[in-house]
CSV table of C-alpha atoms in Angstrom, one decimal:
chain,number,residue,atom,x,y,z
A,16,MET,CA,0.0,0.0,0.0
A,17,ALA,CA,1.9,2.9,-1.3
A,18,GLU,CA,-0.3,5.9,-0.7
A,19,GLN,CA,-0.8,7.0,3.0
A,20,ASN,CA,-2.0,10.6,2.8
A,21,ASN,CA,-4.2,11.9,5.7
A,22,ASP,CA,-3.8,8.4,7.3
A,23,LEU,CA,-5.3,6.6,4.3
A,24,VAL,CA,-3.9,3.3,3.2
A,25,LEU,CA,-4.5,2.5,-0.5
A,26,PRO,CA,-3.1,0.0,-2.9
A,27,ALA,CA,-0.2,1.1,-5.0
A,28,SER,CA,-2.2,0.5,-8.1
A,29,LEU,CA,-5.1,-1.5,-9.4
A,30,LEU,CA,-2.5,-4.2,-10.1
A,31,ASP,CA,-1.5,-4.3,-6.4
A,32,THR,CA,-3.3,-7.6,-6.1
A,33,ASP,CA,-2.7,-11.2,-7.0
A,34,LEU,CA,-2.8,-12.7,-10.5
A,35,TYR,CA,-5.5,-15.2,-9.7
A,36,LYS,CA,-8.1,-12.5,-9.0
A,37,PHE,CA,-7.8,-11.3,-12.6
A,38,THR,CA,-7.8,-14.8,-14.2
A,39,MET,CA,-10.9,-15.8,-12.2
A,40,GLN,CA,-12.6,-12.5,-12.9
A,41,GLN,CA,-12.2,-13.2,-16.6
A,42,ALA,CA,-13.6,-16.7,-16.1
A,43,VAL,CA,-16.6,-15.3,-14.2
A,44,LEU,CA,-17.3,-12.8,-16.9
A,45,GLN,CA,-17.3,-15.5,-19.5
A,46,HIS,CA,-19.4,-18.1,-17.7
A,47,PHE,CA,-21.4,-16.3,-15.0
A,48,PRO,CA,-21.9,-12.6,-16.0
A,49,GLY,CA,-24.3,-10.7,-13.7
A,50,VAL,CA,-24.5,-13.4,-11.0
A,51,GLU,CA,-24.5,-11.9,-7.5
A,52,GLY,CA,-21.5,-12.8,-5.4
A,53,THR,CA,-21.0,-12.1,-1.7
A,54,TYR,CA,-17.7,-12.3,0.1
A,55,ARG,CA,-17.2,-12.5,3.9
A,56,PHE,CA,-14.3,-11.7,6.2
A,57,THR,CA,-13.2,-14.1,9.0
A,58,HIS,CA,-10.5,-13.5,11.5
A,59,ARG,CA,-9.7,-16.9,12.9
A,60,ASP,CA,-7.7,-15.9,16.0
A,61,LYS,CA,-10.4,-14.8,18.5
A,62,ASP,CA,-7.9,-13.5,21.0
A,63,VAL,CA,-6.7,-10.7,18.7
A,64,PHE,CA,-8.8,-7.6,18.7
A,65,PHE,CA,-9.1,-4.5,16.5
A,66,THR,CA,-9.8,-1.1,17.8
A,67,ARG,CA,-12.3,1.5,16.9
A,68,ALA,CA,-9.5,3.8,15.7
A,69,CYS,CA,-8.2,1.0,13.5
A,70,PHE,CA,-11.7,0.3,12.1
A,71,ASP,CA,-12.4,4.0,11.4
A,72,ARG,CA,-9.1,4.4,9.5
A,73,PHE,CA,-9.9,1.2,7.5
A,74,GLN,CA,-13.3,2.6,6.7
A,75,ARG,CA,-11.9,5.9,5.5
A,76,SER,CA,-9.4,4.0,3.3
A,77,VAL,CA,-11.9,1.7,1.7
A,78,SER,CA,-14.1,4.7,0.8
A,79,GLN,CA,-11.3,5.9,-1.5
A,80,PHE,CA,-10.6,2.7,-3.4
A,81,SER,CA,-12.8,4.0,-6.2
A,82,LYS,CA,-9.8,6.2,-7.2
A,83,LEU,CA,-7.9,3.2,-8.5
A,84,GLN,CA,-7.9,2.6,-12.2
A,85,LEU,CA,-5.7,0.7,-14.7
A,86,ALA,CA,-3.0,3.0,-16.2
A,87,PRO,CA,-2.3,2.7,-20.0
A,88,GLU,CA,1.2,1.4,-19.4
A,89,GLU,CA,-0.2,-1.3,-17.0
A,90,ARG,CA,-2.7,-2.4,-19.6
A,91,ASP,CA,0.1,-2.6,-22.2
A,92,TRP,CA,2.1,-4.7,-19.8
A,93,LEU,CA,-0.8,-7.0,-19.1
A,94,ALA,CA,-1.4,-7.5,-22.9
A,95,LYS,CA,2.3,-8.3,-23.4
A,96,THR,CA,2.9,-10.4,-20.3
A,97,CYS,CA,-0.4,-12.3,-19.8
A,98,SER,CA,-1.5,-13.3,-23.3
A,99,TYR,CA,-4.2,-15.4,-21.8
A,100,LEU,CA,-6.0,-12.2,-20.7
A,101,LYS,CA,-8.2,-11.4,-23.8
A,102,PRO,CA,-8.5,-7.9,-25.3
A,103,GLU,CA,-12.1,-7.7,-24.3
A,104,TYR,CA,-11.3,-8.5,-20.7
A,105,LEU,CA,-8.5,-5.9,-20.7
A,106,GLU,CA,-11.0,-3.4,-22.0
A,107,TYR,CA,-13.4,-4.3,-19.1
A,108,LEU,CA,-10.5,-4.0,-16.6
A,109,ALA,CA,-9.5,-0.6,-17.9
A,110,SER,CA,-13.1,0.6,-17.2
A,111,TYR,CA,-13.3,-1.2,-13.8
A,112,ARG,CA,-13.7,0.9,-10.7
A,113,PHE,CA,-14.1,-0.4,-7.1
A,114,LYS,CA,-17.5,0.5,-5.7
A,115,PRO,CA,-17.1,1.2,-2.0
A,116,GLU,CA,-20.9,1.1,-1.6
A,117,GLN,CA,-20.5,-2.7,-2.1
A,118,ILE,CA,-18.6,-3.0,1.2
A,119,ARG,CA,-20.6,-3.4,4.4
A,120,LEU,CA,-18.4,-2.7,7.5
A,121,ARG,CA,-19.3,-3.1,11.2
A,122,PHE,CA,-17.3,-2.7,14.4
A,123,ASP,CA,-18.6,-4.8,17.3
A,124,PRO,CA,-17.0,-3.6,20.6
A,125,LEU,CA,-16.3,-6.1,23.3
A,126,PRO,CA,-19.0,-5.9,26.1
A,127,GLU,CA,-16.4,-4.7,28.6
A,128,ASP,CA,-15.4,-1.9,26.1
A,129,ALA,CA,-18.9,-0.7,25.2
A,130,GLU,CA,-18.7,2.4,27.5
A,131,LYS,CA,-15.2,3.2,26.2
A,132,ASP,CA,-16.5,3.0,22.7
A,133,ALA,CA,-19.4,5.3,23.5
A,134,ARG,CA,-16.9,7.9,24.7
A,135,GLY,CA,-15.4,8.0,21.2
A,136,ASP,CA,-11.7,7.9,22.0
A,137,GLY,CA,-11.0,5.2,19.5
A,138,ALA,CA,-9.4,2.8,22.1
A,139,ALA,CA,-12.3,0.4,22.4
A,140,ARG,CA,-11.4,-3.2,21.3
A,141,GLY,CA,-13.7,-5.4,19.3
A,142,HIS,CA,-14.3,-7.5,16.2
A,143,ILE,CA,-14.7,-6.3,12.6
A,144,LYS,CA,-17.3,-7.5,10.2
A,145,ILE,CA,-16.8,-7.2,6.4
A,146,ASP,CA,-19.1,-8.2,3.6
A,147,ALA,CA,-18.7,-7.4,-0.1
A,148,VAL,CA,-22.0,-7.6,-1.9
A,149,GLY,CA,-22.6,-7.1,-5.7
A,150,PRO,CA,-22.1,-8.8,-9.0
A,151,TRP,CA,-19.5,-11.6,-8.7
A,152,GLN,CA,-17.5,-10.2,-11.6
A,153,GLU,CA,-17.0,-7.0,-9.5
A,154,THR,CA,-16.8,-8.2,-5.9
A,155,ILE,CA,-14.2,-10.8,-6.8
A,156,LEU,CA,-11.5,-8.1,-6.8
A,157,TRP,CA,-12.1,-6.9,-3.2
A,158,GLU,CA,-10.6,-9.8,-1.3
A,159,VAL,CA,-6.8,-9.2,-1.6
A,160,PRO,CA,-6.5,-5.4,-1.3
A,161,LEU,CA,-9.0,-5.4,1.6
A,162,MET,CA,-6.9,-7.8,3.6
A,163,ALA,CA,-3.7,-6.1,2.7
A,164,CYS,CA,-5.1,-2.7,3.7
A,165,LEU,CA,-6.5,-4.0,7.0
A,166,SER,CA,-3.3,-5.7,7.9
A,167,GLU,CA,-1.2,-2.6,7.3
A,168,ILE,CA,-3.6,-0.4,9.3
A,169,PHE,CA,-3.7,-2.9,12.2
A,170,PHE,CA,0.1,-3.0,12.4
A,171,THR,CA,0.4,0.8,12.3
A,172,THR,CA,-2.5,1.5,14.6
A,173,VAL,CA,-3.0,-1.4,17.0
A,174,ASP,CA,0.1,-3.5,17.1
A,175,THR,CA,3.1,-1.3,16.7
A,176,ASP,CA,5.6,-3.4,18.7
A,177,TRP,CA,7.8,-4.2,15.6
A,178,ASN,CA,10.1,-2.6,13.1
A,179,TYR,CA,11.8,-3.3,9.8
A,180,ASP,CA,15.2,-4.1,11.2
A,181,GLY,CA,16.7,-7.2,9.5
A,182,GLN,CA,13.7,-7.9,7.2
A,183,GLU,CA,15.7,-7.6,4.0
A,184,GLU,CA,18.5,-9.7,5.3
A,185,GLN,CA,16.2,-12.3,6.7
A,186,ALA,CA,14.4,-12.7,3.3
A,187,TYR,CA,17.7,-12.8,1.5
A,188,GLU,CA,18.9,-15.7,3.7
A,189,LYS,CA,15.6,-17.6,3.2
A,190,ALA,CA,15.8,-17.2,-0.5
A,191,ALA,CA,19.5,-18.1,-0.8
A,192,THR,CA,18.8,-21.3,1.2
A,193,LEU,CA,15.9,-22.3,-1.0
A,194,LEU,CA,17.8,-21.5,-4.2
A,195,GLN,CA,20.9,-23.5,-3.1
A,196,ALA,CA,18.6,-26.5,-2.3
A,197,GLY,CA,17.1,-26.5,-5.8
A,198,CYS,CA,13.7,-25.1,-4.9
A,199,SER,CA,11.6,-23.1,-7.4
A,200,PHE,CA,9.5,-20.7,-5.4
A,201,SER,CA,7.3,-17.6,-5.8
A,202,GLU,CA,6.4,-14.8,-3.4
A,203,PHE,CA,2.8,-15.2,-2.5
A,204,GLY,CA,2.4,-12.7,0.3
A,205,THR,CA,0.1,-9.9,-0.8
A,206,ARG,CA,-3.0,-10.8,1.2
A,207,ARG,CA,-1.4,-11.0,4.7
A,208,ARG,CA,1.6,-8.8,4.2
A,209,ARG,CA,2.6,-6.5,7.1
A,210,SER,CA,2.7,-3.6,4.7
A,211,TYR,CA,3.4,-2.7,1.1
A,212,ARG,CA,6.9,-1.7,2.1
A,213,THR,CA,7.5,-5.1,3.5
A,214,GLN,CA,6.5,-6.9,0.3
A,215,ASP,CA,8.6,-4.6,-1.7
A,216,LEU,CA,11.6,-5.2,0.5
A,217,ILE,CA,11.1,-8.9,0.2
A,218,MET,CA,11.0,-8.9,-3.6
A,219,LYS,CA,14.2,-6.9,-3.8
A,220,ALA,CA,15.9,-9.3,-1.3
A,221,ILE,CA,14.9,-12.5,-3.0
A,222,LEU,CA,15.8,-11.2,-6.4
A,223,ARG,CA,19.2,-10.1,-5.1
A,224,ALA,CA,19.7,-13.5,-3.6
A,225,GLN,CA,19.0,-15.0,-7.1
A,226,GLU,CA,21.5,-12.6,-8.7
A,227,ASP,CA,24.1,-13.5,-6.1
A,228,ASN,CA,23.6,-17.2,-6.6
A,229,PRO,CA,23.7,-17.6,-10.4
A,230,ASP,CA,24.8,-21.3,-10.2
A,231,ALA,CA,22.2,-22.3,-7.7
A,232,PRO,CA,19.8,-25.0,-9.0
A,233,GLY,CA,16.8,-23.3,-7.6
A,234,LYS,CA,14.8,-20.4,-9.1
A,235,VAL,CA,12.7,-17.4,-8.1
A,236,SER,CA,9.7,-18.1,-10.3
A,237,GLY,CA,8.0,-14.8,-9.7
A,238,THR,CA,5.4,-13.2,-7.5
A,239,SER,CA,1.6,-13.4,-7.2
A,240,ASN,CA,1.5,-9.6,-7.0
A,241,MET,CA,0.9,-8.1,-10.4
A,242,HIS,CA,2.2,-4.6,-9.5
A,243,LEU,CA,5.5,-6.0,-8.2
A,244,ALA,CA,5.8,-8.4,-11.1
A,245,MET,CA,5.6,-5.4,-13.4
A,246,LYS,CA,7.9,-3.3,-11.3
A,247,TYR,CA,10.7,-5.9,-11.1
A,248,GLY,CA,10.2,-7.5,-14.5
A,249,VAL,CA,9.4,-11.0,-13.1
A,250,THR,CA,6.7,-13.5,-14.0
A,251,PRO,CA,3.3,-13.0,-12.4
A,252,MET,CA,2.3,-16.3,-10.8
A,253,GLY,CA,-0.9,-17.9,-9.6
A,254,THR,CA,-3.3,-20.8,-9.9
A,255,ILE,CA,-7.1,-21.4,-9.9
A,256,ALA,CA,-8.5,-20.7,-6.4
A,257,HIS,CA,-11.1,-22.2,-4.0
A,258,GLU,CA,-13.8,-19.6,-4.9
A,259,TRP,CA,-14.0,-20.9,-8.4
A,260,PHE,CA,-14.9,-24.4,-7.3
A,261,MET,CA,-17.1,-23.0,-4.5
A,262,GLY,CA,-19.1,-20.9,-6.9
A,263,VAL,CA,-19.4,-23.6,-9.6
A,264,GLY,CA,-20.6,-26.1,-7.0
A,265,ALA,CA,-23.3,-23.8,-5.7
A,266,LEU,CA,-24.4,-22.8,-9.2
A,267,ARG,CA,-24.0,-26.1,-11.2
A,268,GLY,CA,-24.4,-28.7,-8.4
A,269,TYR,CA,-22.0,-30.5,-6.1
A,270,PRO,CA,-21.9,-34.2,-7.1
A,271,HIS,CA,-19.3,-33.5,-9.9
A,272,ALA,CA,-18.4,-29.9,-9.0
A,273,ASN,CA,-14.7,-30.5,-9.4
A,274,ALA,CA,-15.0,-31.9,-12.9
A,275,THR,CA,-17.4,-29.1,-13.9
A,276,ALA,CA,-15.1,-26.4,-12.6
A,277,LEU,CA,-12.1,-27.8,-14.4
A,278,ARG,CA,-14.0,-28.2,-17.6
A,279,LEU,CA,-15.3,-24.6,-17.5
A,280,TRP,CA,-11.8,-23.3,-16.7
A,281,GLU,CA,-10.4,-25.1,-19.7
A,282,GLU,CA,-12.9,-23.3,-21.9
A,283,VAL,CA,-11.3,-20.0,-20.8
A,284,TYR,CA,-7.7,-21.2,-20.5
A,285,PRO,CA,-7.4,-24.2,-22.9
A,286,ASN,CA,-3.6,-24.6,-22.7
A,287,VAL,CA,-2.4,-22.5,-19.8
A,288,LEU,CA,-2.9,-22.0,-16.0
A,289,GLN,CA,-3.8,-25.6,-15.5
A,290,ILE,CA,-2.6,-26.4,-12.0
A,291,ALA,CA,-5.6,-27.9,-10.3
A,292,LEU,CA,-6.4,-27.0,-6.7
A,293,THR,CA,-7.7,-30.1,-5.0
A,294,ASP,CA,-9.0,-29.4,-1.6
A,295,THR,CA,-12.2,-27.3,-2.0
A,296,PHE,CA,-14.4,-30.2,-1.1
A,297,SER,CA,-11.5,-32.4,0.2
A,298,THR,CA,-8.8,-33.8,-1.9
A,299,GLU,CA,-10.3,-37.3,-1.9
A,300,ALA,CA,-13.5,-35.9,-3.3
A,301,PHE,CA,-11.5,-34.3,-6.0
A,302,TYR,CA,-9.8,-37.5,-6.9
A,303,LYS,CA,-13.1,-39.2,-7.5
A,304,ASP,CA,-13.7,-36.9,-10.5
A,305,PHE,CA,-10.1,-37.1,-11.5
A,306,LEU,CA,-10.2,-40.9,-11.6
A,307,SER,CA,-13.5,-41.0,-13.5
A,308,ASP,CA,-12.2,-38.9,-16.4
A,309,PRO,CA,-8.5,-39.5,-17.2
A,310,HIS,CA,-8.6,-36.4,-19.5
A,311,PHE,CA,-7.9,-34.1,-16.5
A,312,ALA,CA,-4.9,-36.0,-15.3
A,313,ARG,CA,-3.4,-36.1,-18.8
A,314,GLN,CA,-4.3,-32.5,-19.7
A,315,TRP,CA,-3.6,-30.5,-16.5
A,316,THR,CA,0.1,-29.9,-15.7
A,317,GLY,CA,-0.2,-30.5,-12.0
A,318,LEU,CA,-1.9,-30.1,-8.6
A,319,ARG,CA,-1.8,-27.6,-5.8
A,320,GLN,CA,-1.7,-28.6,-2.1
A,321,ASP,CA,-3.2,-26.0,0.2
A,322,SER,CA,-4.4,-27.9,3.4
A,323,GLY,CA,-3.9,-31.0,5.4
A,324,ASP,CA,-0.7,-32.9,5.9
A,325,PRO,CA,1.6,-31.9,3.0
A,326,PHE,CA,3.7,-35.0,3.4
A,327,VAL,CA,0.8,-37.3,2.7
A,328,TYR,CA,-0.1,-35.4,-0.5
A,329,ALA,CA,2.6,-36.4,-3.0
A,330,PRO,CA,2.6,-40.1,-2.3
A,331,ARG,CA,-1.2,-40.1,-2.6
A,332,ALA,CA,-1.0,-38.1,-5.9
A,333,LYS,CA,1.5,-40.6,-7.3
A,334,GLU,CA,-1.0,-43.5,-6.5
A,335,VAL,CA,-3.7,-41.7,-8.4
A,336,TYR,CA,-1.6,-40.9,-11.5
A,337,GLN,CA,-0.4,-44.5,-11.6
A,338,GLN,CA,-4.0,-45.8,-11.4
A,339,LEU,CA,-4.8,-43.7,-14.4
A,340,GLY,CA,-1.6,-44.8,-16.3
A,341,VAL,CA,-0.3,-41.2,-16.3
A,342,ASP,CA,3.4,-40.6,-15.9
A,343,HIS,CA,3.5,-38.6,-12.6
A,344,THR,CA,7.1,-37.5,-13.3
A,345,SER,CA,5.8,-35.2,-15.9
A,346,LYS,CA,3.6,-33.4,-13.4
A,347,THR,CA,4.2,-30.6,-10.9
A,348,ILE,CA,2.9,-30.2,-7.4
A,349,ILE,CA,2.6,-26.7,-6.0
A,350,PHE,CA,2.8,-26.4,-2.3
A,351,SER,CA,1.2,-23.2,-0.8
A,352,ASP,CA,0.0,-24.0,2.7
A,353,ALA,CA,1.7,-22.1,5.5
A,354,LEU,CA,5.2,-22.8,4.1
A,355,THR,CA,8.4,-22.2,5.9
A,356,VAL,CA,11.9,-22.7,4.5
A,357,GLU,CA,12.3,-25.9,6.6
A,358,LYS,CA,9.1,-27.4,5.4
A,359,ALA,CA,9.8,-26.5,1.8
A,360,LEU,CA,13.2,-28.2,1.9
A,361,LYS,CA,11.7,-31.4,3.3
A,362,LEU,CA,8.9,-31.4,0.7
A,363,LYS,CA,11.4,-30.9,-2.0
A,364,GLN,CA,13.4,-33.9,-0.8
A,365,GLN,CA,10.3,-36.1,-0.7
A,366,CYS,CA,9.2,-35.0,-4.2
A,367,ASP,CA,12.7,-35.7,-5.6
A,368,GLU,CA,12.5,-39.2,-4.1
A,369,LEU,CA,9.0,-39.8,-5.6
A,370,GLY,CA,9.9,-38.4,-9.0
A,371,PHE,CA,7.5,-35.3,-8.9
A,372,LYS,CA,8.5,-31.9,-10.0
A,373,CYS,CA,7.5,-29.4,-7.3
A,374,ALA,CA,7.4,-25.7,-6.6
A,375,PHE,CA,6.4,-23.5,-3.7
A,376,GLY,CA,4.2,-20.4,-3.2
A,377,ILE,CA,5.5,-18.8,0.0
A,378,GLY,CA,3.3,-16.1,1.6
A,379,THR,CA,3.2,-15.1,5.2
A,380,SER,CA,6.6,-16.6,6.0
A,381,LEU,CA,8.1,-14.0,3.7
A,382,SER,CA,5.8,-11.0,3.9
A,383,ASN,CA,4.8,-11.1,7.6
A,384,ASP,CA,7.6,-12.8,9.5
A,385,PHE,CA,8.4,-10.3,12.3
A,386,ARG,CA,9.5,-10.3,15.9
A,387,LYS,CA,8.3,-8.0,18.7
A,388,ALA,CA,10.7,-5.1,19.0
A,389,SER,CA,10.3,-5.2,22.8
A,390,SER,CA,11.6,-8.8,23.0
A,391,ASN,CA,14.9,-8.1,21.3
A,392,GLY,CA,14.0,-10.5,18.6
A,393,LYS,CA,13.0,-13.4,20.9
A,394,GLU,CA,9.2,-13.3,20.6
A,395,LYS,CA,7.3,-13.7,17.3
A,396,SER,CA,4.9,-10.9,16.3
A,397,ARG,CA,1.8,-12.7,15.0
A,398,ALA,CA,0.4,-12.0,11.6
A,399,LEU,CA,-3.4,-11.6,11.3
A,400,ASN,CA,-4.9,-15.0,10.7
A,401,MET,CA,-7.6,-13.8,8.3
A,402,VAL,CA,-9.5,-14.8,5.2
A,403,ILE,CA,-12.1,-13.3,2.9
A,404,LYS,CA,-14.1,-16.1,1.2
A,405,LEU,CA,-16.9,-16.3,-1.2
A,406,SER,CA,-20.0,-16.8,0.9
A,407,SER,CA,-22.8,-17.0,-1.6
A,408,VAL,CA,-23.5,-16.8,-5.4
A,409,ASP,CA,-26.9,-16.1,-6.8
A,410,GLY,CA,-28.3,-16.2,-3.3
A,411,LYS,CA,-27.0,-19.8,-2.8
A,412,PRO,CA,-24.5,-20.3,0.1
A,413,THR,CA,-21.1,-21.6,-0.8
A,414,VAL,CA,-18.8,-23.8,1.2
A,415,LYS,CA,-15.2,-25.0,1.4
A,416,ILE,CA,-14.5,-28.4,3.0
A,417,SER,CA,-10.8,-28.4,3.5
A,418,ASP,CA,-8.4,-31.2,4.2
A,419,GLU,CA,-7.9,-29.2,7.5
A,420,ILE,CA,-11.1,-28.8,9.5
A,421,THR,CA,-10.1,-25.4,10.9
A,422,LYS,CA,-10.1,-24.0,7.3
A,423,ASN,CA,-13.7,-25.1,6.6
A,424,THR,CA,-16.0,-22.2,5.7
A,425,GLY,CA,-19.7,-21.8,5.0
A,426,ASP,CA,-23.2,-22.2,6.2
A,427,PRO,CA,-23.3,-25.3,8.6
A,428,ALA,CA,-26.4,-26.8,7.0
A,429,THR,CA,-24.8,-26.6,3.5
A,430,VAL,CA,-21.5,-27.9,4.9
A,431,ARG,CA,-23.4,-31.0,6.2
A,432,HIS,CA,-25.3,-31.4,2.9
A,433,VAL,CA,-22.1,-31.3,0.8
A,434,LYS,CA,-20.3,-33.6,3.2
A,435,ALA,CA,-23.1,-36.1,2.8
A,436,ILE,CA,-22.8,-35.9,-1.0
A,437,PHE,CA,-19.1,-36.7,-0.8
A,438,GLY,CA,-19.3,-39.2,2.0
A,439,ILE,CA,-17.2,-37.1,4.4
A,440,PRO,CA,-17.9,-37.7,8.1
A,441,ILE,CA,-19.9,-34.9,9.8
A,442,THR,CA,-18.4,-33.6,13.1
A,443,GLU,CA,-19.6,-31.3,15.9
A,444,LYS,CA,-17.4,-28.6,14.4
A,445,ASP,CA,-19.6,-28.4,11.4
A,446,GLU,CA,-22.1,-26.5,13.5
A,447,VAL,CA,-19.7,-23.6,13.7
A,448,ILE,CA,-19.7,-21.0,11.0
A,449,HIS,CA,-16.1,-20.0,10.1
């Protein structure tokens, strides 16, 4: 977030978001134009509180998002760099403006802080509610910049016990270690970055590490952030995301939602961007469709792991490919779930032993890995554990049934219904809306 005038925090540009938001927006425009789409914010750590001052600053910032628009040079860069974005889509994006009236914000003070909130000094603690409501093709772009904005405001308004000391050096060392170990990785940290400055520092550091290690077998593949990809001349990276499968399931039916989502995606991107995310309704449910139609295993270049035990993932994927008679050594697995350098190194070793190609999308561990300044580097400064997920399309609730139960989202009744369709055990946690 580059602009901070009069305490506002705004994206550096309309491109200051992740690639997958644009690729999915194009797919929504092609297949589901005009369908209503609602997104909802969840902060998973209930012992972390926002303040009224933080909320008010966030509200003021969001009200100014309508100022963002695609610059001519950005459109030219997109046309040159992302040939899969069609001219008619780029024309739509050039005319796109955020509509702050689509955002519904609410601050709920803690009961013990209600009187303090009434006094209006901004110090009252509480929870924030965020909904984005409007046409899916428009609301789809709110997720990433809203979270990046809120994180930066929180860490300059509520939690200020940190500083930038050592951030560039830390990122450089992480990148150098990954490169020397032969890991191909991308920077995926926009949504939960501590600040725009942090993500910018990280990009400079990891690219410097690559420049300083020209003979290392690893590679910095790029970044998910389109603005930084353009700024540093690197490849924008991203894959299909959960909300595509969630929306398709709600609109077209759940029994074969994975196959339907993949098929619709192929119609938009017939020969590119074909890394399949497997865990929207659980990876085993995904494999049922995968096994029933070998086309997907042959056509799609790989799979993305985003929840559950990552060390179970590759061995199971190998079994599935072998059942289908598909050479798994020609496929890539992208790991993107809460990665650290140590975890990536172990997963790389496992994939090497199994014969898979692999790559890594590393987010929070790069863009929000800080220590409390007051602890002299001994105590970790927690990142915000937040998501904004698609909650309904065309008035129908959407759900995500992850390989990790704490990542489940959606209306409990719909979660139970979809679990029954896929033969997934129902637990008491299904009664909780995440």
